[in-house]
Tab-separated table of C-alpha atoms in Angstrom:
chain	number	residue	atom	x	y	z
T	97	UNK	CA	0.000	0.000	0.000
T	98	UNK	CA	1.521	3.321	-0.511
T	99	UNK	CA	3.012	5.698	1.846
T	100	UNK	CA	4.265	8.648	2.941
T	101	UNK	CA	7.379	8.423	4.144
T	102	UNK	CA	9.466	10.986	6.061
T	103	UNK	CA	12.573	11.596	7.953
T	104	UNK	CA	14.471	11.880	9.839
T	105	UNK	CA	12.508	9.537	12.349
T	106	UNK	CA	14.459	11.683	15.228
T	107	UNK	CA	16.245	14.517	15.096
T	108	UNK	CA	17.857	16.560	17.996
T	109	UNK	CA	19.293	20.464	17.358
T	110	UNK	CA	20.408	23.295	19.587
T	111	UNK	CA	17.913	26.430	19.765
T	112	UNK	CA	18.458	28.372	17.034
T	113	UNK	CA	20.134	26.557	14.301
T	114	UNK	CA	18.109	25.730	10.825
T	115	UNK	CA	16.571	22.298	10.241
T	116	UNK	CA	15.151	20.538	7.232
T	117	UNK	CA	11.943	17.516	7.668
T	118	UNK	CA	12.166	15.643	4.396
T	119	UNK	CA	8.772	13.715	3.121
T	120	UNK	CA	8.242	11.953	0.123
T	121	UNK	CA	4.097	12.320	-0.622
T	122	UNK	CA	2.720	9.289	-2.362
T	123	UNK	CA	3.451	9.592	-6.176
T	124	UNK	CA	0.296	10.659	-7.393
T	125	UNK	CA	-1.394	12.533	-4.688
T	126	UNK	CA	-1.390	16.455	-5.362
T	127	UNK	CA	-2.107	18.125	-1.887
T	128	UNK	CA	0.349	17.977	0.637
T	129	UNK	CA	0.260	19.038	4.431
T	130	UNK	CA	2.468	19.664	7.541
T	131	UNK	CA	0.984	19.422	11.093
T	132	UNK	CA	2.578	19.229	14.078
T	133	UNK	CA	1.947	17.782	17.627
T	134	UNK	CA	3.240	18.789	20.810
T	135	UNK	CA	3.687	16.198	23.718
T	136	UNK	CA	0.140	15.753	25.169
T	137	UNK	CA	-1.309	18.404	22.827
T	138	UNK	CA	-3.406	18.296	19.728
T	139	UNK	CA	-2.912	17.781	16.134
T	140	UNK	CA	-2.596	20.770	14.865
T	141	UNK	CA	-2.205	22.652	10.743
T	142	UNK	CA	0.417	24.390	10.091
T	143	UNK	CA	0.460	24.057	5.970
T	144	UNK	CA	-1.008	23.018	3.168
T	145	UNK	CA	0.204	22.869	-0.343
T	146	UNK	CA	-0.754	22.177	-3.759
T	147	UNK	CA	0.092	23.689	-7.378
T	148	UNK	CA	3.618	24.520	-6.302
T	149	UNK	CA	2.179	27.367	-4.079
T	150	UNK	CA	1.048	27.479	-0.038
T	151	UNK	CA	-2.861	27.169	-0.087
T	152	UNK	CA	-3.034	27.721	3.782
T	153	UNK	CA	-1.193	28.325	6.086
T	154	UNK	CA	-2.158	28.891	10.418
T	155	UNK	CA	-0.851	31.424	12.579
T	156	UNK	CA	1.660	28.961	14.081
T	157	UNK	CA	3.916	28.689	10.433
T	158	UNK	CA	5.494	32.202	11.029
T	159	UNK	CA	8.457	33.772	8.801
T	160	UNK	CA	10.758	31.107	10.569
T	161	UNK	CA	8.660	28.290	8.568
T	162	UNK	CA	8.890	27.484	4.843
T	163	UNK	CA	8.383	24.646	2.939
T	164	UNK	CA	8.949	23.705	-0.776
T	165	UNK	CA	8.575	20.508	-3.482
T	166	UNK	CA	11.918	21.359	-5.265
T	167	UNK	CA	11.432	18.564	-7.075
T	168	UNK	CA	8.794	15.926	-8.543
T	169	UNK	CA	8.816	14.268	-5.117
T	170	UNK	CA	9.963	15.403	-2.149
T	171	UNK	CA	7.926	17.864	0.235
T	172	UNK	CA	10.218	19.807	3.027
T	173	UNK	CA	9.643	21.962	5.942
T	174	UNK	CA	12.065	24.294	7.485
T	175	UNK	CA	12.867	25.951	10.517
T	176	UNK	CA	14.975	28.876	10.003
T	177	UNK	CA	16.210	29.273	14.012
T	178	UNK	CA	15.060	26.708	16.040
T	179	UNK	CA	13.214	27.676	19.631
T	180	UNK	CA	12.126	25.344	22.435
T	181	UNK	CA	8.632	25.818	21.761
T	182	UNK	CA	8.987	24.412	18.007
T	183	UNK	CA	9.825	20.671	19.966
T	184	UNK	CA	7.407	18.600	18.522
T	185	UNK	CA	6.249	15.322	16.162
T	186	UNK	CA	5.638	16.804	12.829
T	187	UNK	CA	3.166	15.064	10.347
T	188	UNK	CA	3.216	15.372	6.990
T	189	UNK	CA	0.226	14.099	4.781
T	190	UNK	CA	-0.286	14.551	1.387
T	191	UNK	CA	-3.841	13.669	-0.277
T	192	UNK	CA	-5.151	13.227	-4.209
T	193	UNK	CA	-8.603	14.910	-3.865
T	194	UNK	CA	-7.827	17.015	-0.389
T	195	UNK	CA	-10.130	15.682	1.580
T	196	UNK	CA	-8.573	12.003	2.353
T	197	UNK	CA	-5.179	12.740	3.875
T	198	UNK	CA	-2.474	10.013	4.094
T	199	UNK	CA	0.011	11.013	7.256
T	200	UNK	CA	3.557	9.349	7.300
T	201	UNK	CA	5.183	8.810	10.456
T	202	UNK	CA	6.530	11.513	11.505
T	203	UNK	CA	9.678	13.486	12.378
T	204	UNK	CA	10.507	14.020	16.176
T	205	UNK	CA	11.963	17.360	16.516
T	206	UNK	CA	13.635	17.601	20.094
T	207	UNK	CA	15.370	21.284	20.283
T	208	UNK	CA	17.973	22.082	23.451
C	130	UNK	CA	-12.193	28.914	15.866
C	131	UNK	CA	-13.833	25.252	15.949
C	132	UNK	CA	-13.073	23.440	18.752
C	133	UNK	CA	-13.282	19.249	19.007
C	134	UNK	CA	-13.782	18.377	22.851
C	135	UNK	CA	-13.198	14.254	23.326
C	136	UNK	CA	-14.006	11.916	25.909
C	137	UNK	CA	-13.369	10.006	27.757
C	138	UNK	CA	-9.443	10.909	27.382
C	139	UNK	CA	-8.573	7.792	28.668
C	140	UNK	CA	-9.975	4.288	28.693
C	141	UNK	CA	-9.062	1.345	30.458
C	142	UNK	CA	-11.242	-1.731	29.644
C	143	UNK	CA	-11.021	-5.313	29.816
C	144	UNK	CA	-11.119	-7.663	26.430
C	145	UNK	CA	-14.791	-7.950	25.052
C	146	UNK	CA	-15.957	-4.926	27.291
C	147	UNK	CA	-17.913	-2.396	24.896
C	148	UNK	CA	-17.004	0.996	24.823
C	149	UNK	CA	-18.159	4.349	23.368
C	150	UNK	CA	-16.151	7.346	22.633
C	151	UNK	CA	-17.700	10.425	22.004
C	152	UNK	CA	-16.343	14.194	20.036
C	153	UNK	CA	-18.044	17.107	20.085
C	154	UNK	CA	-18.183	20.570	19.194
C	155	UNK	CA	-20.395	23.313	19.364
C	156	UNK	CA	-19.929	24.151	15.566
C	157	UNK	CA	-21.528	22.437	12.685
C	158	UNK	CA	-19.004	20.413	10.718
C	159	UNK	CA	-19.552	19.457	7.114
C	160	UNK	CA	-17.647	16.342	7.707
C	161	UNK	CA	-16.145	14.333	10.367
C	162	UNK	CA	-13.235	11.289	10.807
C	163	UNK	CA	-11.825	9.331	12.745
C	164	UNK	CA	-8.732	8.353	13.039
C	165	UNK	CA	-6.327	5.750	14.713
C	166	UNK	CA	-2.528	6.498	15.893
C	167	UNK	CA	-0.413	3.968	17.656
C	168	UNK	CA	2.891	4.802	19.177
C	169	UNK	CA	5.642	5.569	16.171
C	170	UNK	CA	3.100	6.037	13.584
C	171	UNK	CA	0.862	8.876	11.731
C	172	UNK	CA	-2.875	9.040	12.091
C	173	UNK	CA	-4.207	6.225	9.769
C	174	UNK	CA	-7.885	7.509	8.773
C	175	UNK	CA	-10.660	4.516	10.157
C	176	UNK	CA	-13.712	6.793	8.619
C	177	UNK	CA	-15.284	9.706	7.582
C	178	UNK	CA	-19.069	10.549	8.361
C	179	UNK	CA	-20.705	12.951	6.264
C	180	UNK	CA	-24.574	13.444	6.318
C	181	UNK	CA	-26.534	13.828	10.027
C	182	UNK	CA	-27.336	10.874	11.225
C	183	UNK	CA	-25.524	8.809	9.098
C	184	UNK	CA	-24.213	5.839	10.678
C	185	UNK	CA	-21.068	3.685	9.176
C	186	UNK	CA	-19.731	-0.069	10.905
C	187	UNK	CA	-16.098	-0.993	10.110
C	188	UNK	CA	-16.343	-4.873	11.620
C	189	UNK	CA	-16.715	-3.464	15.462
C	190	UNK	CA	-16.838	-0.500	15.412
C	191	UNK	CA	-19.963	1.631	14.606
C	192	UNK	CA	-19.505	5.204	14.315
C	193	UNK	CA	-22.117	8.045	13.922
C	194	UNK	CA	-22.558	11.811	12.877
C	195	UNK	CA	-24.728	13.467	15.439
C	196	UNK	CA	-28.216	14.953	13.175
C	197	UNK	CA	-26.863	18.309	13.727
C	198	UNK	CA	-23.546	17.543	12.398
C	199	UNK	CA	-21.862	18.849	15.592
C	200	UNK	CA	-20.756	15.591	17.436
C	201	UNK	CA	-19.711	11.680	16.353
C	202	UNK	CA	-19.188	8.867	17.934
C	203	UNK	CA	-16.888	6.009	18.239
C	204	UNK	CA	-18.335	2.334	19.457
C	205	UNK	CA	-16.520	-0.872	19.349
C	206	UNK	CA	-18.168	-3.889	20.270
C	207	UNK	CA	-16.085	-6.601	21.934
C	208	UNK	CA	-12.860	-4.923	22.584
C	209	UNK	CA	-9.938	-6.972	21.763
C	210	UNK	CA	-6.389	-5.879	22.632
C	211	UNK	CA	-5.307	-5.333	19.222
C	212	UNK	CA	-8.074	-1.971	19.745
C	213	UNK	CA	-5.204	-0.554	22.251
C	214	UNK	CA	-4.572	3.299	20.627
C	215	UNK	CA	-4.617	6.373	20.243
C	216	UNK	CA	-8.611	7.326	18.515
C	217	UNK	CA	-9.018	10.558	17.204
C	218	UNK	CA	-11.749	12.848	15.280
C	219	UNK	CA	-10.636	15.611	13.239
C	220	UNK	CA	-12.913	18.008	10.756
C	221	UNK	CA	-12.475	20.478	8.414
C	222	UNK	CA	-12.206	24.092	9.637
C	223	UNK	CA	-14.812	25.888	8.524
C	224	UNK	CA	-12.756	29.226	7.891
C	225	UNK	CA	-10.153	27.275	5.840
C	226	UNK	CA	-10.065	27.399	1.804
C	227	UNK	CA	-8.479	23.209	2.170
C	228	UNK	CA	-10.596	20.572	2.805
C	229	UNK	CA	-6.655	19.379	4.350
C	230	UNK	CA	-6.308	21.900	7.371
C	231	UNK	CA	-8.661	19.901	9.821
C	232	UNK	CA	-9.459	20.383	13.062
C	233	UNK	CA	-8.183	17.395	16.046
C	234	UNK	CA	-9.366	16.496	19.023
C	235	UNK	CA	-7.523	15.931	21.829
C	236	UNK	CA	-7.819	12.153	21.407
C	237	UNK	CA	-8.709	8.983	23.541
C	238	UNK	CA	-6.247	6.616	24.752
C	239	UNK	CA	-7.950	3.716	24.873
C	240	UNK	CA	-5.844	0.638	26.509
C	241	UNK	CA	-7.764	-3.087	25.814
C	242	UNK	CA	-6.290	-5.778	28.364
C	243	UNK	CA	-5.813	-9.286	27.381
């Protein structure tokens, strides 16, 4: 069955240095999504993505957030200067239609 | 903003106990799912309700979409420890443009013992 795959599985960074959460969407979908959950705290947007442009985007995914398909099949997010408060499991989906979302695994971001 | 209240938060039940978990909301919600998350994984989407009332069964579990469209629920019928996760319901924000940028509860953690 297809999947969305991401990684890293774990990463660990000092405040304020850049990171990079890779995700390969499945192949054919079109939409494609980051969320993020905080230990004991909902699921909650951050992005969404289609047509090579941001769709949506909350009030969490600030200038220090981007993302970007820079090519046929990756999706990324990045954090330009890690803080404490961006530790977190971050989900990223991706969906044909945008209404049935496929989540991978996610990437555990642990900042110090 | 639309708000998804669940509960219980956490379950503790015994193998072929029933159980009911219940979302709400005091917004109307076009749509609602469900979703199941064990430890290490993503969300993995069990259903999603649609019309008021409706009422879909995936093998045990039965879930519905309240008439007003502004709660759901979750019952599984003979528990078995395989059940044992994370159960979620998530809907799409009303405000957004993307069907994508849903709304979560704060989930159930149901735990099913042998």
């Amino acid at each position: 069955e297809p999947e969305v795959t991401q990684t890293p599985s774990h990463q660990v960074t000092q405040m304020g240095q850049e990171v990079i959460l890779r995700c390969v969407p499945i192949s054919n979908h079109l939409y494609f999504y980051w969320y993020r959950q905080i230990l004991g705290q909902k699921v909650e947007f951050l992005v969404s993505f289609y047509n090579n442009e941001i769709s949506e985007k909350s009030e969490i995914f600030d200038d220090q957030f981007s993302v970007e398909r820079p090519d046929g099949s990756n999706f990324t997010l990045k954090i330009r200067s890690t803080k404490l408060e961006d530790s977190a499991m971050y989900f990223c989906a991706s969906s044909l239609r945008g209404n049935v979302l496929t989540f991978g695994a996610g990437s555990r971001l642990t900042v110090l | 903003t639309q708000l998804l209240e669940q509960s219980p938060q956490f379950l503790s039940i015994q193998e072929g106990e029933n159980l009911t978990v219940y979302c709400n909301s005091s917004s109307v919600f076009s749509s609602l799912q469900w979703y199941r998350q064990e430890p290490g994984e993503g969300p993995v989407l069990l259903v999603t309700v649609v019309t008021g009332g409706e009422v879909k069964k995936l093998k045990r579990l039965t879930f519905q979409f309240g008439d007003a469209r502004k709660d759901s629920s979750l019952h599984i019928t003979a528990a078995q420890p395989g059940d044992t996760g994370l159960y979620l319901c998530a809907g799409p924000n009303a405000g957004g443009t993307s069907y994508g940028k849903l709304t979560f509860g704060q989930g159930t953690i149901l735990t099913v013992h042998p």
